[in-house]
Amino acid sequence: MAEAIQQLVLDTLAKEGEIKDTRTLILPGYKEPAATHDSQIIILGALNSLSSRDMITYTTQETVSHVLTQEGAQIALQGSHEARVWAACPKKGEGAPIPPKQLQEKVGAETAKVGQGQAFKNKWIGKEGDGLVKLVETITDTTQLQMREVDSTGALKAGEKALAELRKRKLVAQRKGQWFTVRKGANFSTSTAKPETDLTVDMLTSGSWKTATYKKYNFEADGIPPIGGALHPLLKVREEIRNIFLEMGFAEMPTSSFVESGFWCFDALFVPQQHPAREVQDTFYLSDPAESLPPPKDYYERVSKVHEHGGYGSTGYRAPWSHEESRKLLLRTHTTASSASMLYKLAARCRGEEDDSEETIKREGAHASSTVPGAGKAGPDGFRPAKLFSIDRVFRNETMDATHLAEFHQVEGVVADKNLTLADLIGFMRVFFTKMGITNIRFKPAYNPYTEPSLEIFAFHPQLSKWVEVGNSGMFRPEMLEPMGFPKDVHVHGWGISLERPTMIRYGINNIRTLVGHKVSLESVERSPAVRF
């Protein structure tokens, strides 16, 4: 069929020189001209094939017509709803009025419902007692006549206003169509033999390649999109936040220890051993192995003493110290455990030790590092200021909802220097979040066991239309810093924010489970735009 139509087009062009309107063509197997929408679609396929070989050129002319809906076709065949209601009613004075229930049984519930209103409006029927009767002898079913006219011509002589009313009643639907004007192309020929697209072994052997015609290469055609990897939105935001830290002079901390001991995750931070966060309802504990290697002995004793008996200006928690609780292994609930380890190393020279000694490395085991990244030059007391950050996964036994997961990413930073104040922390956080593109933030006083004063950080989420907590911050307590060996005038800012919530704000996501987890669409990952704060 396709080749026959192509041949018809070529023969018509050869005879007439131009096809002004393809609706005048009579397709093979048909007796009437190809005036219908479906016929023009078939012709378009043939034109595209010929045009790709430069045998013809064509231009498209748009048309708008109307077709009957299913209800419209029924009216064209059986009459309008109002006409069928009128026909079912007896003449006034010549029979008992027909009750509405009987009318529904006779013409159908839908026809009775729609037709009564229109028949009353046209004054074709009236009410007599509890029934309906005809008020006129004859009627003209204009709606049926209009349906038949649209069915045959695709339009109405009555004009657009009448068509708009029929569209409103959903009796007709608008349909766009097209027809074509066709002219000869550069390679016009009445032969439909297709040019070769490949040079085969048989053609080389027989020599037919010498006389064959070949299809031109389309160097402008789009290639097949390569299937490759794509960065998840979290990784894109992570890289942007990392660049912000580096731009502000921070150094990245090693945070590869997903498993920590209770000592480094809680005790070293001055979190009491009776704190609810250490319960199994909030923390994932390991069963095998269940205990960690011992921390540095002298430091461990100082920490346990300040917990149990106080010190450094504190009364402590006055609660029994449990060695078993301190040695438990767990999935870290925050990366502050790594920050505590790095601060302990930073204080090595303040304690009169060398942080790169073999003794320190041997004693600290997995927490040992030859140097503290980003640390400045040591002063007379051995203290070196430092700005450190990390971005890594943490784990909490949370109830999952639109904004919480059991596994998420924490962005953490610490600034250690002498005589820092809370005002410095607030000012820094405003600069940091502004660089992230989040300017609408506010702070709320809070309680943390290892920071005092402490502040919660909230950002306004435009999609959720509410304030969302995006981080926590504060100044580390002396009970945490001084057992490490820091001088009294050394203060440390600490803060942590989630990676997921800024990502949700940036990408307009209102449910964290569509960002991370089995509900994430791979297509959405591939199409997610690059993020710039």
Coordinates of N, CA, C and O in Angstrom, one line a residue, residues 104 113 128 156 166 253 398 495 511:
Q104 N -39.0 7.5 32.3 CA -37.7 6.9 32.5 C -37.6 5.5 31.9 O -36.6 5.1 31.3
K113 N -33.7 12.6 32.0 CA -33.1 13.6 32.9 C -32.7 14.8 32.0 O -33.0 16.0 32.3
E128 N -49.0 18.3 33.7 CA -50.4 18.2 33.9 C -50.6 17.2 35.0 O -50.4 16.0 34.8
L156 N -20.6 23.6 10.7 CA -22.0 24.0 10.8 C -22.2 25.4 10.0 O -21.4 26.3 10.2
L166 N -22.5 23.2 21.1 CA -22.5 21.7 21.0 C -21.2 21.1 21.7 O -21.3 20.0 22.3
M253 N 37.9 16.0 57.3 CA 38.3 15.0 58.3 C 38.0 13.6 57.7 O 37.1 13.4 56.9
E398 N 15.2 5.4 63.8 CA 14.2 6.4 63.7 C 12.9 5.7 63.1 O 13.0 4.8 62.3
W495 N 28.8 22.2 64.7 CA 27.4 22.2 64.2 C 27.3 21.0 63.2 O 28.3 20.5 62.7
N511 N 9.1 14.8 50.1 CA 9.1 13.5 50.8 C 10.5 12.8 50.6 O 10.9 12.5 49.5

